[in-house]
Amino acid sequence: MGKSISYRLVTSMKWQNDTREDPKPCRENDHGKFEITRRDGQARLGKLHTNHGIVETPCLLPVINPNIRTIEPREMWDKYGIQALITNSYVIWKHEKLKSVATSEGVHSLLDYPGMIMTDSGTFQSYVYGDVEVGVEEIVEFQKEIGVDVATMLDVFTRPDMTYHQVEKAVLETIERSGPSVTKSENMMLNGPIQGGVFPELRAMSAKMMSDFDFSIHPIGGIVPIMEQQKYTNLAKIMLATKSNLAPNRPVHMFGCGHPMLFPMLIAMGADLFDSAAYVLFARDGRLLTPWGTERISELEEWPIIMPAIANLTPADVRKMNKEDRTILLSRFNLEVTLQELSRCRQAVRDGTIWRLAERRSHQHPALREAFLWLTTNPSKAILEPLILDEISASKETGEEKGRWEENWDWIVSAQQTPRNGGESWGGNDTFNRPHLEMAKRNLHSRWKPQNNGDVIIFHGASAPWREKIGDLVERIYSLDYELFIQTPIGIIPYGLEDLNPWAHIEGPDWLWKSKPDFIKIQHDLEQFGITGRRIIPIDISDTEELHKRVFEILEIEPPERDTERRKLRQIVDKLCVLYNLEYMDANKLCEGASFVMSTTNRIRNVIDSEGIHLFSPRLAEGGLSLTVDGARKLHSLRKEGIPDRFDAGDFDSHTGKGLAWVVVDDDAEPYVKQGRNVMHGFILACDGWARPDETVLVVNKAGELLAIGRSQSTPSEFATFSKGIAVKVREGCP
Ligand code: GUN
């Protein structure tokens, strides 16, 4: 029954048939550290360093009941490549036989599992059965005694039906227990659960205060009943309030969350670890997990998705099996589906498409859709108000809802990058609310400035590349006093940035481009650019026949000569301002007397300054700019700010025009970085508040001297807290 088949469900595992080698312990210095290896906004791929191997995240820790092992832990390691699992130390502590084996041989031997073992503490049992008999320090000591890799303190479970004051008391009690628990854990990794019921402000308080203790991981607790009731909007609120207030260098674990349908959204919000018994519990009940929901075996004629466990069987075959065999088989199926969806999520993070996956998955279930809409548009005040009244009244007990959503959304947006490869695929109205598009627009709106006082021309009716359709026309208009924009489905873009992603590569139906100009939206966008009270001239470019004639008739002038140099200059100056955060005055000065090396398709390849020095090269695929060492030196010399001395994030707009962000490294890193080696976390002293993942940064030493050009991998708060992994990918050292 699929037993001879082997799977490759974890990225770095080799395909193999029988046994898998035992893991190697992490390096002593790395024990307990978490590093980010790839990211997509707040979603991250990471490595957690433990004594029983390096665990790659996001991942699922299957729950093992030490009394009933439906799928053997050894099989999970060998066959499924599962690097970590979770069991319950309280259950072991309560059962004499289990306790005796665990204390004499250790938990790894008890379960016959070589990978990382996390244990829970008995809190969930106290939620299900009432009190537990074990003490706060006693359970931590016990977990240490049996050799677990990651233990859990005895937190106080917060139920969704508890009042604000009951929850507050439980949160404070958990915080009070943290000190003694951490002390007892010594050098064992310890979970510090975040409680707070359905009250975002208590979740935020819990996250802030728990971050002050030396925990290795922060599980989000008290969410099982919320998920059982499918209150996914509550879940999203809890997740955001927690994540945006936690130390970012600690992995976040979703206690009891194992339905694959929830993975994309939670991973997009920064979840790293999941645990669940759902694969067995659902199987016992004859239910199948899928990325789209849950199905009953009793109702299936065909499989919703083929997995190795059931590849040679029909649903009818499975129904004929005895209950025990059926449970084992469906548990395997459920586990395989769950692991498969996690693989899909990890690949989406690598591809920069995790938000899109969450967006698509949100349509699978009305409650998930509601949560996603809350997340992206805060509709509690608009369309969905009647559906979430209970949450609104819950939050009324404690006050304001609005400011919090905006803050949380900001936290998501501020870590976004524009994917460099591929187009932006249209997904209906959700497209407008994608956080990476919002980040791109914020940069554009705050950094781009009009350079003319005349009328505004809006070209509309055609998709990119626009230069092929209207390049010649634009070069003629450039000698006149007009501000030129192109209408795209996600807003207007200045012509100088016509090849810049995401605006230049939107994959969508033709009618999107052909739609008539929406003057309300255009006016709104123009206001964002600081343009008001000007005449707007729409020009339809869907048909380029006799376009010049038409346009100059509208403008009531004779066609002027082409001003190619002005067009090129504007293009580079606009990019320097939007992509490198320069002020227009500085960008213009930098380009004074510059010459341009052109490609065979008449696009700028290199920008050479008046002294013949190569400064920048536009990237033709996505409209970005690459900086040379000489260009970096010029930008470095334009700096008006002091040398950064902390990691403050500050307010987004207040950073406009201040140039590329600086990252200050310590003396130890200096010689390596100068030679072009990456900047590693742990060697950074300070950074500018506007350093963002994927943006170009200048790496400097304590004295502010330029060491390298690089691409930031982190936000300021990540620079401040991480101690392992690449912080800045250095493109070139500046010796
Ligand atoms: N398992 C599921 N929820 C919880 C929780 O809130 N705390 C602990 N310790 N374990 C859990």
Coordinates of C-alpha atoms in Angstrom, one line a residue, residues 243-695:
K243 CA 3.8 38.9 14.5
S244 CA 4.2 42.6 14.2
N245 CA 5.1 42.9 17.9
L246 CA 7.4 39.9 18.2
A247 CA 11.2 39.8 17.9
P248 CA 11.5 38.9 14.2
N249 CA 14.5 36.6 14.7
R250 CA 12.4 34.0 16.5
P251 CA 10.4 31.5 14.5
V252 CA 6.7 31.5 15.0
H253 CA 4.8 28.2 15.5
M254 CA 1.1 27.8 15.0
F255 CA -0.1 25.6 17.8
G256 CA -2.5 23.0 16.6
C257 CA -2.8 24.3 13.0
G258 CA -2.5 21.6 10.4
H259 CA -5.2 22.2 7.8
P260 CA -3.3 22.8 4.5
M261 CA -6.0 25.3 3.4
L262 CA -4.6 27.8 5.9
F263 CA -1.0 27.5 5.1
P264 CA -0.6 30.0 2.3
M265 CA -2.2 32.9 4.2
L266 CA -0.4 32.2 7.4
I267 CA 2.9 31.7 5.7
A268 CA 2.4 35.0 3.8
M269 CA 2.0 36.6 7.3
G270 CA 5.2 35.0 8.6
A271 CA 4.3 31.6 10.1
D272 CA 7.3 29.3 10.3
L273 CA 6.2 26.1 12.0
F274 CA 2.9 24.2 12.2
D275 CA 1.9 21.3 14.2
S276 CA -1.2 19.1 14.0
A277 CA -2.8 15.9 14.7
A278 CA -5.3 16.7 12.0
Y279 CA -3.8 14.1 9.6
V280 CA -4.8 11.3 12.1
L281 CA -7.9 12.8 13.6
F282 CA -9.5 13.5 10.3
A283 CA -8.4 10.0 9.0
R284 CA -10.1 8.3 11.9
D285 CA -13.3 10.1 11.0
G286 CA -13.0 9.1 7.3
R287 CA -12.1 12.6 6.2
L288 CA -9.5 13.7 3.7
L289 CA -7.6 17.0 3.9
T290 CA -7.0 18.9 0.7
P291 CA -5.5 22.3 0.0
W292 CA -9.1 23.3 -0.8
G293 CA -11.0 22.0 2.2
T294 CA -12.1 18.6 3.6
E295 CA -13.8 15.7 1.8
R296 CA -15.5 12.6 3.2
I297 CA -14.4 9.2 1.9
S298 CA -18.0 8.1 2.2
E299 CA -19.0 10.6 -0.5
L300 CA -16.2 10.1 -3.0
E301 CA -16.4 8.2 -6.2
E302 CA -13.1 9.7 -7.4
W303 CA -10.1 11.2 -5.5
P304 CA -9.8 15.0 -5.3
I305 CA -6.0 14.7 -5.6
I306 CA -3.8 11.7 -6.2
M307 CA -1.2 11.0 -3.6
P308 CA 1.2 8.1 -3.3
A309 CA -0.7 6.4 -0.5
I310 CA -3.9 5.9 -2.5
A311 CA -2.4 5.8 -6.0
N312 CA -3.4 2.2 -6.7
L313 CA -6.8 2.3 -5.0
T314 CA -10.2 3.7 -5.6
P315 CA -12.3 5.4 -2.8
A316 CA -14.5 2.3 -2.9
D317 CA -11.5 0.0 -2.2
V318 CA -10.7 2.1 0.8
R319 CA -14.2 2.0 2.1
K320 CA -14.1 -1.8 2.1
M321 CA -11.0 -1.8 4.3
N322 CA -11.3 -2.4 8.1
K323 CA -11.3 0.7 10.2
E324 CA -7.7 0.4 11.4
D325 CA -6.2 -0.1 8.0
R326 CA -8.3 2.6 6.6
T327 CA -7.2 5.0 9.3
I328 CA -3.6 4.3 8.6
L329 CA -4.0 4.7 4.9
L330 CA -6.0 8.0 5.1
S331 CA -3.5 9.3 7.7
R332 CA -0.8 8.7 5.1
F333 CA -2.8 10.4 2.5
N334 CA -3.5 13.4 4.8
L335 CA 0.1 13.7 5.7
E336 CA 1.2 13.6 2.1
V337 CA -1.3 16.2 1.1
T338 CA -0.2 18.4 4.0
L339 CA 3.5 18.1 3.1
Q340 CA 2.8 18.7 -0.5
E341 CA 1.0 21.9 0.2
L342 CA 3.9 23.1 2.3
S343 CA 6.3 22.3 -0.6
R344 CA 4.0 24.4 -2.8
C345 CA 4.2 27.3 -0.3
R346 CA 7.9 27.1 0.0
Q347 CA 8.3 27.2 -3.7
A348 CA 5.9 30.1 -3.9
V349 CA 8.2 32.0 -1.4
R350 CA 11.1 31.3 -3.7
D351 CA 9.2 32.4 -6.7
G352 CA 7.9 35.6 -5.0
T353 CA 4.3 34.4 -5.4
I354 CA 3.1 33.4 -1.9
W355 CA 0.7 36.3 -1.7
R356 CA -0.8 35.2 -5.0
L357 CA -1.2 31.7 -3.7
A358 CA -2.9 33.0 -0.5
E359 CA -5.2 35.1 -2.7
R360 CA -6.2 32.1 -4.9
R361 CA -6.6 29.8 -1.9
S362 CA -8.8 32.4 -0.2
H363 CA -11.6 31.5 -2.6
Q364 CA -11.8 27.9 -1.3
H365 CA -13.8 28.7 1.8
P366 CA -16.1 31.7 2.7
A367 CA -14.5 32.1 6.1
L368 CA -11.1 32.1 4.6
R369 CA -12.2 34.6 2.0
E370 CA -13.6 36.8 4.7
A371 CA -10.3 36.7 6.6
F372 CA -8.3 37.5 3.4
L373 CA -10.6 40.4 2.6
W374 CA -10.2 41.7 6.1
L375 CA -6.5 41.4 5.8
T376 CA -6.2 43.3 2.5
T377 CA -9.0 45.8 2.8
N378 CA -10.2 46.0 6.4
P379 CA -13.8 45.7 5.2
S380 CA -15.2 45.6 8.7
K381 CA -16.5 49.1 8.1
A382 CA -17.9 48.2 4.7
I383 CA -19.2 45.2 2.9
L384 CA -18.6 42.5 5.5
E385 CA -19.7 44.3 8.6
P386 CA -22.7 42.0 9.4
L387 CA -20.6 38.9 9.2
I388 CA -18.1 39.8 11.8
L389 CA -20.2 41.7 14.3
D390 CA -19.2 39.5 17.1
E391 CA -15.5 40.3 16.6
I392 CA -16.3 44.0 16.4
S393 CA -18.2 43.9 19.6
A394 CA -15.4 42.0 21.2
S395 CA -12.9 44.6 20.2
K396 CA -15.2 47.4 21.3
E397 CA -14.7 46.2 24.8
T398 CA -11.2 47.5 24.5
G399 CA -11.4 50.3 22.0
E400 CA -10.1 51.3 18.6
E401 CA -10.0 48.9 15.6
K402 CA -8.9 51.1 12.8
G403 CA -5.5 52.3 13.7
R404 CA -4.5 48.8 14.5
W405 CA -5.4 47.4 11.1
E406 CA -3.5 50.2 9.4
E407 CA -0.4 49.6 11.5
N408 CA -0.6 45.9 10.8
W409 CA -1.1 46.3 7.1
D410 CA 1.9 48.7 7.1
W411 CA 4.0 46.0 8.7
I412 CA 3.1 43.6 5.9
V413 CA 3.7 46.2 3.2
S414 CA 7.0 47.5 4.6
A415 CA 8.7 44.2 4.0
Q416 CA 7.6 43.8 0.3
Q417 CA 9.7 43.7 -2.7
T418 CA 8.8 43.9 -6.4
P419 CA 9.5 40.5 -8.0
R420 CA 12.2 41.0 -10.6
N421 CA 11.2 38.2 -12.9
G422 CA 8.0 37.6 -14.7
G423 CA 4.9 39.7 -14.9
E424 CA 2.2 40.7 -12.5
S425 CA -0.7 38.4 -13.2
W426 CA -4.1 39.9 -13.0
G427 CA -6.4 38.4 -10.4
G428 CA -9.5 40.6 -10.5
N429 CA -10.0 43.3 -7.8
D430 CA -7.7 41.5 -5.4
T431 CA -4.8 42.7 -7.6
F432 CA -5.2 46.2 -6.3
N433 CA -4.6 45.1 -2.7
R434 CA -1.4 43.1 -3.2
P435 CA 1.0 44.4 -0.7
H436 CA 4.0 44.4 -3.0
L437 CA 2.1 46.6 -5.5
E438 CA 1.3 48.9 -2.6
M439 CA 4.9 49.1 -1.7
A440 CA 5.9 49.9 -5.3
K441 CA 3.2 52.6 -5.4
R442 CA 4.3 54.1 -2.2
N443 CA 7.8 54.4 -3.5
L444 CA 6.6 55.9 -6.7
H445 CA 4.2 58.4 -5.2
S446 CA 6.5 59.6 -2.5
R447 CA 9.7 59.8 -4.6
W448 CA 8.6 60.9 -8.1
K449 CA 8.0 64.7 -8.6
P450 CA 6.6 66.6 -11.5
Q451 CA 9.1 68.6 -13.5
N452 CA 6.7 70.7 -15.6
N453 CA 3.9 73.1 -14.9
G454 CA 1.8 72.4 -18.0
D455 CA -1.1 70.2 -18.8
V456 CA -1.1 66.5 -18.1
I457 CA -1.3 64.0 -20.9
I458 CA -2.5 60.5 -20.1
F459 CA -1.9 57.9 -22.8
H460 CA -4.3 55.0 -22.5
G461 CA -5.7 52.1 -24.4
A462 CA -2.6 49.9 -25.0
S463 CA -0.3 47.6 -23.0
A464 CA 3.5 47.8 -22.9
P465 CA 6.0 48.1 -24.5
W466 CA 4.8 51.7 -25.0
R467 CA 8.1 53.0 -26.5
E468 CA 7.4 51.0 -29.6
K469 CA 4.0 52.7 -30.1
I470 CA 4.6 56.2 -28.9
G471 CA 8.3 56.5 -28.4
D472 CA 8.7 58.9 -31.3
L473 CA 5.7 60.9 -30.4
V474 CA 6.9 61.3 -26.8
E475 CA 10.3 62.5 -27.9
R476 CA 8.6 65.3 -29.7
I477 CA 6.3 66.2 -26.8
Y478 CA 9.3 66.2 -24.4
S479 CA 10.4 69.5 -25.7
L480 CA 7.2 71.1 -24.6
D481 CA 5.7 71.9 -21.1
Y482 CA 3.6 68.7 -20.5
E483 CA 3.7 66.0 -17.9
L484 CA 3.3 62.6 -19.5
F485 CA 1.7 59.5 -18.0
I486 CA 0.5 56.1 -19.1
Q487 CA -2.6 54.5 -17.8
T488 CA -2.1 51.0 -16.5
P489 CA -4.6 48.7 -14.7
I490 CA -2.8 49.4 -11.4
G491 CA -2.6 53.2 -11.8
I492 CA -0.8 55.8 -13.9
I493 CA 2.9 55.8 -14.4
P494 CA 5.1 58.7 -15.5
Y495 CA 6.5 58.0 -19.0
G496 CA 10.1 58.2 -17.8
L497 CA 9.4 55.0 -15.9
E498 CA 7.7 53.2 -18.8
D499 CA 9.7 50.0 -18.6
L500 CA 9.5 49.7 -14.8
N501 CA 7.9 46.7 -13.2
P502 CA 5.3 46.0 -12.0
W503 CA 3.5 48.6 -14.3
A504 CA 5.3 47.4 -17.4
H505 CA 4.5 43.7 -17.1
I506 CA 0.9 43.1 -16.2
E507 CA -0.5 39.9 -17.6
G508 CA -4.2 40.3 -18.0
P509 CA -7.1 40.4 -20.5
D510 CA -7.1 42.8 -23.3
W511 CA -10.1 44.7 -22.1
L512 CA -8.1 45.7 -19.0
W513 CA -5.9 47.9 -21.2
K514 CA -8.6 49.0 -23.5
S515 CA -10.9 50.3 -20.7
K516 CA -11.6 54.0 -20.9
P517 CA -9.7 56.3 -18.6
D518 CA -11.2 56.6 -15.1
F519 CA -10.9 60.2 -14.3
I520 CA -11.6 59.8 -10.6
K521 CA -8.8 57.3 -10.2
I522 CA -6.5 59.4 -12.4
Q523 CA -7.2 62.5 -10.4
H524 CA -6.5 60.6 -7.2
D525 CA -3.2 59.3 -8.5
L526 CA -2.2 62.7 -9.7
E527 CA -2.9 64.1 -6.2
Q528 CA -0.6 61.4 -4.9
F529 CA 2.1 62.8 -7.2
G530 CA 1.4 66.4 -6.0
I531 CA -0.3 67.4 -9.2
T532 CA -3.6 69.3 -8.8
G533 CA -5.7 71.8 -10.8
R534 CA -4.2 71.0 -14.2
R535 CA -5.9 70.2 -17.4
I536 CA -5.9 66.5 -18.2
I537 CA -5.6 65.5 -21.9
P538 CA -6.4 61.8 -22.5
I539 CA -4.9 60.3 -25.6
D540 CA -6.1 56.9 -26.9
I541 CA -3.2 54.9 -28.3
S542 CA -5.1 51.7 -28.9
D543 CA -4.9 52.6 -32.6
T544 CA -1.6 54.2 -33.7
E545 CA -2.8 55.1 -37.2
E546 CA -2.3 58.8 -37.8
L547 CA -1.6 59.1 -34.1
H548 CA 0.8 62.1 -34.5
K549 CA -1.7 64.0 -36.6
R550 CA -4.5 63.4 -34.0
V551 CA -2.3 64.3 -31.1
F552 CA -1.0 67.6 -32.5
E553 CA -4.5 68.5 -33.6
I554 CA -5.6 68.0 -30.0
L555 CA -2.6 70.0 -28.7
E556 CA -3.2 72.6 -31.4
I557 CA 0.5 72.9 -32.4
E558 CA 2.7 71.8 -35.2
P559 CA 4.8 68.7 -34.4
P560 CA 8.1 69.8 -32.9
E561 CA 11.5 68.3 -33.5
R562 CA 12.4 65.2 -31.5
D563 CA 14.2 65.9 -28.2
T564 CA 15.9 62.5 -27.7
E565 CA 18.4 63.7 -25.2
R566 CA 15.8 65.2 -22.9
R567 CA 13.8 61.9 -23.0
K568 CA 16.9 59.9 -22.0
L569 CA 17.8 62.3 -19.3
R570 CA 14.3 62.3 -17.8
Q571 CA 14.2 58.6 -17.8
I572 CA 17.5 58.3 -15.8
V573 CA 16.6 61.1 -13.5
D574 CA 13.2 59.6 -12.7
K575 CA 14.8 56.3 -12.0
L576 CA 17.5 57.7 -9.8
C577 CA 14.8 59.4 -7.7
V578 CA 12.3 56.5 -7.5
L579 CA 14.8 53.6 -7.2
Y580 CA 17.6 55.3 -5.4
N581 CA 15.6 57.8 -3.4
L582 CA 17.6 60.8 -4.7
E583 CA 16.3 64.4 -4.7
Y584 CA 15.6 65.8 -8.1
M585 CA 18.2 68.5 -7.7
D586 CA 21.0 65.9 -7.0
A587 CA 19.8 63.5 -9.7
N588 CA 19.9 66.3 -12.3
K589 CA 23.3 67.4 -11.2
L590 CA 24.7 63.9 -11.3
C591 CA 23.5 63.6 -14.9
E592 CA 24.6 67.0 -16.1
G593 CA 26.6 66.5 -19.3
A594 CA 26.1 62.7 -19.1
S595 CA 26.2 60.6 -22.2
F596 CA 24.3 57.4 -22.9
V597 CA 25.5 54.2 -24.5
M598 CA 22.5 52.8 -26.4
S599 CA 21.4 49.3 -27.2
T600 CA 20.6 48.1 -30.7
T601 CA 16.9 48.6 -29.8
N602 CA 17.6 52.2 -28.8
R603 CA 17.4 51.7 -25.1
I604 CA 19.9 53.2 -22.6
R605 CA 22.5 50.6 -21.6
N606 CA 25.0 52.7 -19.7
V607 CA 25.1 56.1 -18.3
I608 CA 28.5 57.8 -18.5
D609 CA 29.1 61.1 -16.6
S610 CA 30.7 64.3 -18.0
E611 CA 34.2 63.0 -17.0
G612 CA 33.7 59.7 -18.9
I613 CA 33.0 57.6 -15.8
H614 CA 30.4 54.8 -16.1
L615 CA 27.9 55.3 -13.3
F616 CA 24.8 53.2 -13.9
S617 CA 23.3 50.6 -16.2
P618 CA 19.5 50.3 -16.6
R619 CA 18.3 46.6 -16.4
L620 CA 16.3 46.2 -19.5
A621 CA 14.2 43.2 -18.3
E622 CA 12.4 44.9 -15.5
G623 CA 13.4 48.6 -15.7
G624 CA 15.7 48.6 -12.6
L625 CA 19.1 50.3 -12.3
S626 CA 22.5 48.7 -11.6
L627 CA 25.1 50.7 -9.9
T628 CA 28.8 50.7 -10.7
V629 CA 31.4 51.2 -7.9
D630 CA 32.1 54.7 -9.3
G631 CA 28.3 55.4 -9.3
A632 CA 28.1 54.2 -5.7
R633 CA 31.0 56.5 -4.7
K634 CA 29.1 59.5 -6.3
L635 CA 25.9 58.6 -4.5
H636 CA 27.8 58.1 -1.3
S637 CA 29.3 61.6 -1.6
L638 CA 25.8 63.2 -2.0
R639 CA 24.7 62.1 1.5
K640 CA 23.4 64.9 3.7
E641 CA 22.4 62.7 6.6
G642 CA 24.7 61.7 9.4
I643 CA 26.0 58.2 9.8
P644 CA 23.2 56.0 11.1
D645 CA 23.6 55.0 14.8
R646 CA 20.6 52.8 15.4
F647 CA 18.0 50.6 13.7
D648 CA 15.0 52.9 13.9
A649 CA 12.4 52.2 11.2
G650 CA 10.8 55.7 11.3
D651 CA 8.0 57.0 9.2
F652 CA 7.9 56.0 5.5
D653 CA 7.5 59.4 3.8
S654 CA 10.0 61.2 6.1
H655 CA 12.8 59.3 4.3
T656 CA 12.0 60.6 0.8
G657 CA 15.0 62.1 -1.0
K658 CA 17.6 60.9 1.5
G659 CA 19.4 58.6 -1.0
L660 CA 20.2 54.9 -0.8
A661 CA 20.0 53.5 2.7
W662 CA 23.3 52.9 4.5
V663 CA 24.1 49.8 6.5
V664 CA 27.0 50.2 9.0
V665 CA 29.1 47.2 9.7
D666 CA 31.7 46.6 12.5
D667 CA 35.5 46.5 12.2
D668 CA 35.6 42.7 12.0
A669 CA 33.4 42.6 8.9
E670 CA 35.0 45.5 7.1
P671 CA 37.9 43.8 5.3
Y672 CA 35.7 40.9 4.1
V673 CA 32.9 43.2 2.9
K674 CA 35.4 45.4 1.0
Q675 CA 36.5 42.4 -0.9
G676 CA 32.9 41.6 -1.9
R677 CA 31.9 39.1 0.7
N678 CA 28.3 39.2 1.9
V679 CA 27.4 41.0 5.1
M680 CA 26.3 38.5 7.8
H681 CA 23.9 39.2 10.6
G682 CA 25.7 39.8 13.8
F683 CA 28.2 42.3 12.3
I684 CA 25.8 45.2 11.8
L685 CA 26.0 48.2 14.1
A686 CA 23.2 50.4 12.6
C687 CA 21.2 51.1 9.5
D688 CA 19.0 53.7 7.9
G689 CA 15.3 53.4 8.7
W690 CA 14.4 53.1 5.0
A691 CA 16.5 50.0 4.3
R692 CA 14.1 47.4 2.8
P693 CA 14.4 43.8 1.6
D694 CA 15.7 43.7 -2.0
E695 CA 16.5 47.4 -2.3

